[in-house]
Coordinates of C-alpha atoms and ligand atoms in Angstrom, one line a residue:
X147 CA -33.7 107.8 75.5
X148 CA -37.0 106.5 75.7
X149 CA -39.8 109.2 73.8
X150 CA -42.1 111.1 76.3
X151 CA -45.5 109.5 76.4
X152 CA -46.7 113.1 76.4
X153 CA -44.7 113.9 72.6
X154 CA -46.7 110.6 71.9
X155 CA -49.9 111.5 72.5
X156 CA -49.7 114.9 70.7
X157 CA -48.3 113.1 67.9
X158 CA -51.5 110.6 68.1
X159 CA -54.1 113.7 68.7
X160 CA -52.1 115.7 65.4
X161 CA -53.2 112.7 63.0
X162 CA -56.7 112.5 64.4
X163 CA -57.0 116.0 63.6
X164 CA -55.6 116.1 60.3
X165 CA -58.0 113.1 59.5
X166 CA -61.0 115.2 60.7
X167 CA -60.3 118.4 59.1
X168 CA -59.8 116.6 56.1
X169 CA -63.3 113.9 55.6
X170 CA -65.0 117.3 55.8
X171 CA -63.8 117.7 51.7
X172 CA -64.8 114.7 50.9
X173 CA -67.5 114.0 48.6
X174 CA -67.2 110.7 46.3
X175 CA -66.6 107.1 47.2
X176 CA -63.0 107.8 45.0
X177 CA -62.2 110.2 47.5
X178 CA -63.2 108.3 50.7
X179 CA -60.7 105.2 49.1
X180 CA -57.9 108.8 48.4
X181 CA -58.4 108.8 52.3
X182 CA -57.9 105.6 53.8
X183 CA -54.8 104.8 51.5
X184 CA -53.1 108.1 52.7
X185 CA -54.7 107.0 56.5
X186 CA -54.9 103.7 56.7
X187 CA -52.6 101.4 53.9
X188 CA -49.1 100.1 55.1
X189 CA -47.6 103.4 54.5
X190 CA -50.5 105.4 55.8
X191 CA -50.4 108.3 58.8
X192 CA -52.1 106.1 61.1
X193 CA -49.8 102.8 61.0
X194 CA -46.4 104.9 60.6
X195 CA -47.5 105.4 64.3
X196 CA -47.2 102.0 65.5
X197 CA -43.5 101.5 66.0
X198 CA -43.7 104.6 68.5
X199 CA -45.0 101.7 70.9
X200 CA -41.3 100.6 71.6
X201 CA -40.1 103.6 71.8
X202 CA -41.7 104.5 75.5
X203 CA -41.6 102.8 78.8
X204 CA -42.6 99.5 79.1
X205 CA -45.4 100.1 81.6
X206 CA -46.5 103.0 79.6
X207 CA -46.9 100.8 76.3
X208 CA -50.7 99.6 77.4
X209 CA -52.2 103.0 77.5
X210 CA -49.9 104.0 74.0
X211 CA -51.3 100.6 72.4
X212 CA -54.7 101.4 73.2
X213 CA -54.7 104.9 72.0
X214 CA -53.2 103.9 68.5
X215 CA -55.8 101.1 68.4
X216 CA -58.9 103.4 69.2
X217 CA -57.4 105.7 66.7
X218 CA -57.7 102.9 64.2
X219 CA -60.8 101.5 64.6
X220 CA -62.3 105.1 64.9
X221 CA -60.9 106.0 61.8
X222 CA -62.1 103.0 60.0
X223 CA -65.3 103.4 61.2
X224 CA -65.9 107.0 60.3
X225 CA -64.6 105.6 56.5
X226 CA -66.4 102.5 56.2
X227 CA -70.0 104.9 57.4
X228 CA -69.0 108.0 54.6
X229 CA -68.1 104.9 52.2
X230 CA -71.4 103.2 52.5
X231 CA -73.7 106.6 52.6
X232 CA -72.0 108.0 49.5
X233 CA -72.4 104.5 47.5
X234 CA -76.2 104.7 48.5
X235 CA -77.0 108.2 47.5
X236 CA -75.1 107.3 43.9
X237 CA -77.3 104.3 43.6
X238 CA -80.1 106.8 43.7
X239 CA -78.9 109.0 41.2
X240 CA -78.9 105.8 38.7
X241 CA -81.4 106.0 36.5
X242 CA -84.0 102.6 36.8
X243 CA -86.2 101.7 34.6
X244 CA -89.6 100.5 37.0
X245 CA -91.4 99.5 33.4
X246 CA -88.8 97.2 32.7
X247 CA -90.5 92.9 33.1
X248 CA -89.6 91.7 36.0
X249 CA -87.7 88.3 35.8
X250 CA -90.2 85.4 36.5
X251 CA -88.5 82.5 38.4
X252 CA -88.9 78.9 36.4
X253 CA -91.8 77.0 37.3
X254 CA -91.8 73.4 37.9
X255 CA -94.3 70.9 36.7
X256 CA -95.5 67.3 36.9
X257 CA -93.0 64.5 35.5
X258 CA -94.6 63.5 32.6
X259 CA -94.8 59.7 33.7
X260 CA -96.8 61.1 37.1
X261 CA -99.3 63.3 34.5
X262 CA -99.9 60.1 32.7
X263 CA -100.2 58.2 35.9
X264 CA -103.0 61.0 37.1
X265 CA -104.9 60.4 34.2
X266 CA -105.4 56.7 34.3
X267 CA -106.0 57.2 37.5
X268 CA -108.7 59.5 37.0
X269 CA -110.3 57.1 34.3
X270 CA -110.6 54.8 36.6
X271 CA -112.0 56.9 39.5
X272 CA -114.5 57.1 36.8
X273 CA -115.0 53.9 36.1
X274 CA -115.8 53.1 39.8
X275 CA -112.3 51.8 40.8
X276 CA -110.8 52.8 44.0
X277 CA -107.5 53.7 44.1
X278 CA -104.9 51.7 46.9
X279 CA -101.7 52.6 48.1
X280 CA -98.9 50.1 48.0
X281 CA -95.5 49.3 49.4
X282 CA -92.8 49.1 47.4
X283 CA -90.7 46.8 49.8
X284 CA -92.2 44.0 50.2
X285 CA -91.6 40.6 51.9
X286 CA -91.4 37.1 49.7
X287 CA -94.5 35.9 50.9
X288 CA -96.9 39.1 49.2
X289 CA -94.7 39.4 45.9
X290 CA -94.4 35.9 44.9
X291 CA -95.7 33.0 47.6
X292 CA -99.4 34.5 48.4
X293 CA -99.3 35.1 44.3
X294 CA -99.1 31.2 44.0
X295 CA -95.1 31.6 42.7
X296 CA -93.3 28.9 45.5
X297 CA -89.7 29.4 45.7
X298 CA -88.5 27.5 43.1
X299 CA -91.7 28.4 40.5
X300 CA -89.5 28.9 37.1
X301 CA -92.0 32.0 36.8
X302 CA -89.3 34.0 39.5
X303 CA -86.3 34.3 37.2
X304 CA -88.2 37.0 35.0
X305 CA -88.6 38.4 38.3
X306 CA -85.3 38.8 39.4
X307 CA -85.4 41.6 42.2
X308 CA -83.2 43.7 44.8
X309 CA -83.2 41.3 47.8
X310 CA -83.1 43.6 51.2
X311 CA -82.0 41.1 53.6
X312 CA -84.2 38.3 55.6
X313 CA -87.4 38.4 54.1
X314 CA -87.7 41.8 52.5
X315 CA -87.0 42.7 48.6
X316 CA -88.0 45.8 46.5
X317 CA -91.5 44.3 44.5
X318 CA -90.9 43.5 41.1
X319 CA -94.8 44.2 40.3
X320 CA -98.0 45.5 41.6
X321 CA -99.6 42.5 42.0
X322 CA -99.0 42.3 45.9
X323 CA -100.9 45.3 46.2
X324 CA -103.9 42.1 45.4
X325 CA -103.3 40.1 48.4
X326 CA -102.9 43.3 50.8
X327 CA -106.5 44.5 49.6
X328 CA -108.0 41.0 49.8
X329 CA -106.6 40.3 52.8
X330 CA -108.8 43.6 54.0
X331 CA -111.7 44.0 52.7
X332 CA -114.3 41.6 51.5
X333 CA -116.0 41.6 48.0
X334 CA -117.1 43.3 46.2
X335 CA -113.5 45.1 45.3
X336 CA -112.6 47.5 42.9
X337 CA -109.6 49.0 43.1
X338 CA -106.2 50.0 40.9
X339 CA -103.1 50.6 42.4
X340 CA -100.3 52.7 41.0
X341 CA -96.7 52.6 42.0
X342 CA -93.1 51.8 41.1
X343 CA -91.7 48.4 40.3
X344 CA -88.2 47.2 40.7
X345 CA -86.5 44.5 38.2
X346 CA -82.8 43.5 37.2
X347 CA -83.8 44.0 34.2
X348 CA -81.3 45.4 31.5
X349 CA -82.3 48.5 30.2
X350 CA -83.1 48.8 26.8
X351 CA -85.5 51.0 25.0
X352 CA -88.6 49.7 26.3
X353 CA -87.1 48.3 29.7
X354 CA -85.7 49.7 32.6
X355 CA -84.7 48.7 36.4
X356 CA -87.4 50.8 38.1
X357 CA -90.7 51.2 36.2
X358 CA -94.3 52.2 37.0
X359 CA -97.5 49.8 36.7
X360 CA -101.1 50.6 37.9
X361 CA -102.5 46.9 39.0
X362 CA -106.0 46.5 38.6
X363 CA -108.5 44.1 40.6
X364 CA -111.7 43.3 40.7
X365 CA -113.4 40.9 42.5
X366 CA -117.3 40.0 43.1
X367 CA -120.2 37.5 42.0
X368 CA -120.2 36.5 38.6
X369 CA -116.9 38.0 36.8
X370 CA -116.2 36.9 33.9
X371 CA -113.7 37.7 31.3
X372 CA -115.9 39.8 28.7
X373 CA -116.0 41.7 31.8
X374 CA -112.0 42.3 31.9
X375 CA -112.2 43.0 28.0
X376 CA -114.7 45.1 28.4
X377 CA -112.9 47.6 31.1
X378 CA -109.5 47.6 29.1
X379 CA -111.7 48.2 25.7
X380 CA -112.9 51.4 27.2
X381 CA -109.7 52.3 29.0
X382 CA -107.9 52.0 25.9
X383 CA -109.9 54.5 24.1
X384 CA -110.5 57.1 26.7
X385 CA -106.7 57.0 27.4
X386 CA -105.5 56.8 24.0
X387 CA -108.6 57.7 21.6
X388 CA -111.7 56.2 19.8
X389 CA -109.4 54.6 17.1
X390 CA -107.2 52.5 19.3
X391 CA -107.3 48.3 19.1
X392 CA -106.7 46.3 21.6
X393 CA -105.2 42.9 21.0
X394 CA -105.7 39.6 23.8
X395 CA -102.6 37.3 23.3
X396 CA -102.7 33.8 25.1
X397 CA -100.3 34.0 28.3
X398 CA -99.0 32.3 31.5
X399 CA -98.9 33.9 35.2
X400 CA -99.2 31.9 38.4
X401 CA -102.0 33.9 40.1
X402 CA -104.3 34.1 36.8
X403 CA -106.3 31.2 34.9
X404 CA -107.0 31.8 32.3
X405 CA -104.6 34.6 31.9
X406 CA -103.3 36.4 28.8
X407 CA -101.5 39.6 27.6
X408 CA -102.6 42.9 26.0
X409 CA -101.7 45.1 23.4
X410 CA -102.9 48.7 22.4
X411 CA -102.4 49.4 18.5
X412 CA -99.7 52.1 18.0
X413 CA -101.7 55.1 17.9
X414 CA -98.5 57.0 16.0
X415 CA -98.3 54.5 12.8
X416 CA -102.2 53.2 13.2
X417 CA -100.8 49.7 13.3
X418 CA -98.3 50.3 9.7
X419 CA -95.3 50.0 11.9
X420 CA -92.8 52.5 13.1
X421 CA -89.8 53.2 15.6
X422 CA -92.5 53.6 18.8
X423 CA -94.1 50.0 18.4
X424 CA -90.5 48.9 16.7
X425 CA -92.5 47.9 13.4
X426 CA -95.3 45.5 14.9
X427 CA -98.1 47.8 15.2
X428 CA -98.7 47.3 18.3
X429 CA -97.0 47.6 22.0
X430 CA -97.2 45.3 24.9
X431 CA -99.0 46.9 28.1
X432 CA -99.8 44.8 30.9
X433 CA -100.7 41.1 31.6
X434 CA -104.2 39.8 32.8
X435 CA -106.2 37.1 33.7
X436 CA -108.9 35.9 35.8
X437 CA -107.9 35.3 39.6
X438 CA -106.6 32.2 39.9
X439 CA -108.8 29.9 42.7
X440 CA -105.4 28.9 44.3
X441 CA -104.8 32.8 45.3
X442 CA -108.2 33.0 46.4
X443 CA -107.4 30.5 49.1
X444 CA -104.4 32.6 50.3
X445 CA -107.3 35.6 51.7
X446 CA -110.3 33.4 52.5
X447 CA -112.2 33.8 49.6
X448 CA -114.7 31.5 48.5
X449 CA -113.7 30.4 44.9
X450 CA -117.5 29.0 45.1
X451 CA -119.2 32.6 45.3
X452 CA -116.5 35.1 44.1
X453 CA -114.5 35.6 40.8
X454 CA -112.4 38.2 39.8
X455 CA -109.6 39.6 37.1
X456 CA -106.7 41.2 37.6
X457 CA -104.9 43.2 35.2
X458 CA -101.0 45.3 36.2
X459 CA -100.3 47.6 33.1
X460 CA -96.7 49.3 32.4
X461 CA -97.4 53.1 32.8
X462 CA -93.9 54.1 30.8
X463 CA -95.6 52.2 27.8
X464 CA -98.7 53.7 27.6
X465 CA -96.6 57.1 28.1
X466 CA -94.2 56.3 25.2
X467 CA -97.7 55.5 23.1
X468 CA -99.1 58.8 24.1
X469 CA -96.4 61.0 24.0
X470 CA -94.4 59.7 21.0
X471 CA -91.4 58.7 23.2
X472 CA -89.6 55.7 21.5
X473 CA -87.3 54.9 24.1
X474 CA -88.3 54.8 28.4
X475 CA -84.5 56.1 29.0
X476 CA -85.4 59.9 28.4
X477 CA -87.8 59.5 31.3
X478 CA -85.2 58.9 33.8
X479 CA -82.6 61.3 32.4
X480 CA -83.7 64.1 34.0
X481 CA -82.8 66.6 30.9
X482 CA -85.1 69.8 31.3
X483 CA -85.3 70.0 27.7
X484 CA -87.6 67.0 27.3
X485 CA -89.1 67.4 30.6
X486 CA -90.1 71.1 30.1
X487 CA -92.2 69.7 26.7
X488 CA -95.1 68.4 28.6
Ligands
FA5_31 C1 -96.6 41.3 35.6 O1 -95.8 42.1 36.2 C2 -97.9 40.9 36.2 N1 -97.9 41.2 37.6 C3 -99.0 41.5 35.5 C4 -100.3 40.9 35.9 C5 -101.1 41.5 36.9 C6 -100.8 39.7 35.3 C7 -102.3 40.9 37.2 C8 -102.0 39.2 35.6 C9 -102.7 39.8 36.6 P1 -95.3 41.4 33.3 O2 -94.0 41.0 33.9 O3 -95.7 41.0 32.0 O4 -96.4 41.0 34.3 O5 -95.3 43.0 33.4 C10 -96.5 43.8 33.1 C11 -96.2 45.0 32.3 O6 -95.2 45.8 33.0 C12 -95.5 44.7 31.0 O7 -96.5 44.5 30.0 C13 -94.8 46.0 30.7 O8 -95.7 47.0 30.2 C14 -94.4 46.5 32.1 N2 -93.0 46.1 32.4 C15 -92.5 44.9 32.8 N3 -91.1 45.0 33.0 C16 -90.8 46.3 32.7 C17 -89.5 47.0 32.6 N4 -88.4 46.4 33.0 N5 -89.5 48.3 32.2 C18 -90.7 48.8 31.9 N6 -91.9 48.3 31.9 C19 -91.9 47.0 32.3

């Protein structure tokens, strides 16, 4: 005997009531969760209700269905509103403490390589240098060929690079940055160039795969090499100090004649030797040389009129001289500790 839809209904309106009579106590988030276990759990007023669905008509079930469901959702409502109210007002009551610090979010800084890389820059702003931007793919022709290094020049396999495909590699110096500026503005020039390098080099304390050089080029009527000494002489010591030597050593590049190599003295030991310059008293920094006539030809240059030098330092180095870092591995290993120091 199916139940009357009527008996239903009451039974429906009887738990309503009951609900409303008793939120009107209630007074604590405890007491709202009290309500909605005796309301609304698996065992609660409001879903013993339910099964009275099969218990009338089956064209009377739709209105049934919708009348337990509004009862539901009303009754939910009402809770979840008194639940979040009465959480509010006791945040209030909570004591807080407005002269407490506030906490300051970390702030982030220069890498210390790029800080190092500012200054020389700004030495050389100084100086009367201006500063080009280079690519760090290149093509064959601007990192070796227009540099005087042919394809087979034995002077490539210390330049072993990332080849891209067809023509294109990642630069394995600065020195391109030479060509790209000759090839665009007539003498006199007097620029520096910053930027990353790319070798398959092994790392080791004082090498790694991707490293930073700042070329160097100047190029007008009547260079000579006291010129070049001159510059890196007073580089040296407003980059590193008034007591720091610097050493020429005889060398060898294609696109340099003469050319040579420079040292700084280790500004840590003052040349006596320690773990920084590994015991020589001095670290290696960049190669140099005068442009060689050959390059020159390359950019339509008159060898006749113009000279120039050409210097590409490593930036890590003179970071390791000037921050006391003995080995260029902590630059790239992103720790925070050693990062946050500077
Ligand atoms: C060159 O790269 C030449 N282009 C420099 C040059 C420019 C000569 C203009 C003449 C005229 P070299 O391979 O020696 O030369 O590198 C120059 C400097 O880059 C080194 O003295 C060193 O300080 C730095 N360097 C080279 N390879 C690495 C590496 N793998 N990791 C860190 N620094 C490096």
């Amino acid at each position: 005997m199916p139940d009357s839809m009527q008996n239903i209904l009451d039974r429906v309106a009887a738990v309503r009531n009951e609900f409303d009579k008793q939120i009107q106590h209630v007074s604590s988030p405890q007491e709202v969760e009290e309500l909605r276990i005796a309301f609304m759990s698996r065992k609660g007023k409001v879903l013993a209700l339910f099964p009275l669905i099969g218990s009338v008509a089956a064209d009377e079930k739709p209105r049934i269905g919708a009348e337990l469901n509004a009862l539901k959702e009303n009754i939910q409502n009402t809770l979840d509103t008194l639940k979040q109210q009465l959480d509010d007002d006791h945040r209030h009551d909570t004591f807080f403490d407005f002269t407490l610090p506030g906490k300051k979010p970390p702030r982030g800084g220069l890498h210390p390589l790029l800080q190092v890389m500012d200054e020389i820059k700004t030495i050389f702003i100084g100086m009367g240098f201006r500063v080009e931007e280079g690519m760090e793919i290149e093509t064959d022709y601007y990192n070796f060929e227009a540099l005087n290094i042919p394809p087979h020049h034995p002077s490539r396999d210390m330049h072993d690079t990332f080849y891209l495909g067809g023509e294109y590699l990642l630069r394995t110096h600065t020195s391109p940055v030479q060509i790209h500026t000759m090839e665009n503005q007539q003498p006199p020039i007097r620029m520096i160039a910053p930027g990353r390098c790319f070798r398959k080099d092994t790392p080791d304390a004082t090498h790694s795969p991707m490293f930073h050089q700042v070329e160097g080029l100047v190029v007008d009527r009547g260079v000579s090499f006291a010129d070049l000494k001159g510059i890196v002489q007073a580089f040296a010591q407003k980059m590193l100090g008034e007591g720091v030597r610097v050493r020429f050593r005889p060398s060898f590049f294609p696109f340099t004649e003469p050319s040579a190599e420079y040292d700084f003295s280790c500004i840590f030991c003052r040349g006596k030797g320690c773990r920084v310059c590994k015991q020589t008293g001095w670290l290696e920094i960049s190669g140099a040389g005068m442009v060689d006539p050959a390059v020159f030809g390359f950019v339509n240059i008159d060898p006749e009129i113009y000279s120039g030098y050409a210097f590409g330092m490593g930036v890590e180095r003179i970071a390791m001289l000037l921050l006391g870092v003995h080995d260029i591995r902590i630059f790239y290993d992103n720790d925070v500790r050693f990062l946050e120091q500077f």
